PDB file of C-alpha atoms in Angstrom:
ATOM      1  CA  ALA A  19      -0.115  -0.065  -0.062  1.00  0.00           C
ATOM      2  CA  ASP A  20       2.744   2.556   0.950  1.00  0.00           C
ATOM      3  CA  ARG A  21       5.061   1.625  -2.415  1.00  0.00           C
ATOM      4  CA  LEU A  22       2.155   2.181  -4.394  1.00  0.00           C
ATOM      5  CA  GLY A  23       0.275   4.602  -2.517  1.00  0.00           C
ATOM      6  CA  VAL A  24      -3.161   2.848  -3.157  1.00  0.00           C
ATOM      7  CA  SER A  25      -5.253   0.949  -0.521  1.00  0.00           C
ATOM      8  CA  VAL A  26      -5.079  -2.674  -0.951  1.00  0.00           C
ATOM      9  CA  LEU A  27      -7.156  -5.621  -0.104  1.00  0.00           C
ATOM     10  CA  LEU A  28      -6.071  -9.025   0.127  1.00  0.00           C
ATOM     11  CA  LYS A  29      -8.834 -11.369   0.310  1.00  0.00           C
ATOM     12  CA  GLY A  30      -8.334 -14.873   2.262  1.00  0.00           C
ATOM     13  CA  ASN A  31      -9.089 -16.765   5.173  1.00  0.00           C
ATOM     14  CA  VAL A  32      -7.984 -13.610   7.058  1.00  0.00           C
ATOM     15  CA  THR A  33      -8.626 -10.698   4.886  1.00  0.00           C
ATOM     16  CA  VAL A  34      -6.051  -7.462   5.001  1.00  0.00           C
ATOM     17  CA  ILE A  35      -6.963  -4.144   4.041  1.00  0.00           C
ATOM     18  CA  ALA A  36      -4.186  -1.722   4.272  1.00  0.00           C
ATOM     19  CA  GLU A  37      -4.045   2.070   3.311  1.00  0.00           C
ATOM     20  CA  PRO A  38      -1.017   3.884   2.542  1.00  0.00           C
ATOM     21  CA  GLY A  39       1.135   6.143   4.908  1.00  0.00           C
ATOM     22  CA  ALA A  40       0.025   6.194   8.362  1.00  0.00           C
ATOM     23  CA  GLY A  41      -3.300   4.727   7.588  1.00  0.00           C
ATOM     24  CA  PRO A  42      -4.950   1.716   9.569  1.00  0.00           C
ATOM     25  CA  VAL A  43      -4.508  -1.921   9.015  1.00  0.00           C
ATOM     26  CA  HIS A  44      -7.916  -3.327   8.998  1.00  0.00           C
ATOM     27  CA  LEU A  45      -8.198  -7.477   9.478  1.00  0.00           C
ATOM     28  CA  ASN A  46     -11.439  -9.436   8.864  1.00  0.00           C
ATOM     29  CA  VAL A  47     -11.237 -12.765  10.257  1.00  0.00           C
ATOM     30  CA  ALA A  48     -14.741 -13.747   9.514  1.00  0.00           C
ATOM     31  CA  GLY A  49     -14.077 -15.055   6.102  1.00  0.00           C
ATOM     32  CA  ASN A  50     -14.852 -18.693   5.137  1.00  0.00           C
ATOM     33  CA  ALA A  51     -14.449 -21.156   1.926  1.00  0.00           C
ATOM     34  CA  TRP A  52     -17.718 -19.901   0.757  1.00  0.00           C
ATOM     35  CA  ALA A  53     -16.320 -16.386   0.129  1.00  0.00           C
ATOM     36  CA  ALA A  54     -14.147 -18.578  -2.453  1.00  0.00           C
ATOM     37  CA  THR A  55     -16.643 -19.487  -4.779  1.00  0.00           C
ATOM     38  CA  ALA A  56     -16.309 -18.612  -8.598  1.00  0.00           C
ATOM     39  CA  GLY A  57     -17.414 -14.838  -8.979  1.00  0.00           C
ATOM     40  CA  SER A  58     -17.531 -13.828  -5.286  1.00  0.00           C
ATOM     41  CA  GLY A  59     -14.722 -11.641  -5.700  1.00  0.00           C
ATOM     42  CA  ASP A  60     -16.547  -9.805  -8.349  1.00  0.00           C
ATOM     43  CA  VAL A  61     -19.524  -9.329  -6.208  1.00  0.00           C
ATOM     44  CA  LEU A  62     -16.959  -7.979  -3.650  1.00  0.00           C
ATOM     45  CA  SER A  63     -15.531  -5.522  -6.285  1.00  0.00           C
ATOM     46  CA  GLY A  64     -18.995  -4.375  -7.036  1.00  0.00           C
ATOM     47  CA  VAL A  65     -19.905  -3.594  -3.019  1.00  0.00           C
ATOM     48  CA  ILE A  66     -16.710  -1.747  -2.720  1.00  0.00           C
ATOM     49  CA  GLY A  67     -17.551   0.462  -5.893  1.00  0.00           C
ATOM     50  CA  ALA A  68     -20.935   1.013  -4.698  1.00  0.00           C
ATOM     51  CA  LEU A  69     -19.505   2.279  -1.317  1.00  0.00           C
ATOM     52  CA  LEU A  70     -16.884   4.203  -2.953  1.00  0.00           C
ATOM     53  CA  ALA A  71     -19.732   6.160  -4.761  1.00  0.00           C
ATOM     54  CA  SER A  72     -21.246   6.827  -1.490  1.00  0.00           C
ATOM     55  CA  GLY A  73     -18.568   8.782  -0.214  1.00  0.00           C
ATOM     56  CA  LEU A  74     -16.471   6.439   1.584  1.00  0.00           C
ATOM     57  CA  SER A  75     -12.757   6.381   1.508  1.00  0.00           C
ATOM     58  CA  PRO A  76     -11.093   3.957   0.134  1.00  0.00           C
ATOM     59  CA  GLY A  77      -9.742   1.713   3.082  1.00  0.00           C
ATOM     60  CA  GLU A  78     -13.390   2.338   4.633  1.00  0.00           C
ATOM     61  CA  ALA A  79     -14.989   1.265   1.508  1.00  0.00           C
ATOM     62  CA  ALA A  80     -12.713  -1.813   1.167  1.00  0.00           C
ATOM     63  CA  ALA A  81     -13.190  -2.553   5.372  1.00  0.00           C
ATOM     64  CA  ALA A  82     -17.051  -2.517   5.318  1.00  0.00           C
ATOM     65  CA  ALA A  83     -17.470  -4.647   1.901  1.00  0.00           C
ATOM     66  CA  ALA A  84     -15.034  -7.311   3.177  1.00  0.00           C
ATOM     67  CA  PHE A  85     -16.986  -7.388   6.294  1.00  0.00           C
ATOM     68  CA  VAL A  86     -20.415  -7.998   4.457  1.00  0.00           C
ATOM     69  CA  HIS A  87     -19.025 -10.039   1.990  1.00  0.00           C
ATOM     70  CA  ALA A  88     -17.481 -12.353   4.787  1.00  0.00           C
ATOM     71  CA  ARG A  89     -20.970 -12.366   6.564  1.00  0.00           C
ATOM     72  CA  ALA A  90     -23.028 -13.344   3.309  1.00  0.00           C
ATOM     73  CA  ALA A  91     -20.627 -16.016   2.691  1.00  0.00           C
ATOM     74  CA  GLY A  92     -21.267 -17.399   6.468  1.00  0.00           C
ATOM     75  CA  LEU A  93     -24.767 -17.054   6.207  1.00  0.00           C
ATOM     76  CA  SER A  94     -24.794 -18.886   2.815  1.00  0.00           C
ATOM     77  CA  ALA A  95     -22.820 -21.644   4.201  1.00  0.00           C
ATOM     78  CA  LEU A  96     -25.438 -22.035   6.646  1.00  0.00           C
ATOM     79  CA  ASP A  97     -28.189 -22.790   3.935  1.00  0.00           C
ATOM     80  CA  PRO A  98     -26.580 -23.884   0.593  1.00  0.00           C
ATOM     81  CA  GLY A  99     -29.753 -24.411  -1.109  1.00  0.00           C
ATOM     82  CA  PRO A 100     -30.517 -27.457  -2.923  1.00  0.00           C
ATOM     83  CA  SER A 101     -27.473 -29.627  -4.578  1.00  0.00           C
ATOM     84  CA  PRO A 102     -27.090 -29.155  -8.470  1.00  0.00           C
ATOM     85  CA  ALA A 103     -28.379 -32.004 -10.462  1.00  0.00           C
TER      86      ALA A 103
END
């Protein structure tokens, strides 16, 4: 984040959001395997974009989106629905 001067989100079991300079580093430990489903990163990017458009800073948008994304994955894991035929 410092070297490039941008906010960085590293999605994983523990998602890390780093801001450049003396900005905070956010850790989201709510992740699980459901967040690794194909296309979920696209959803995460869309949520970040929507939060940026609403006026949040890049770091705040990334941290909030990561939390919501992980929470949605956790709820999906509780009721995955029917198995594909």
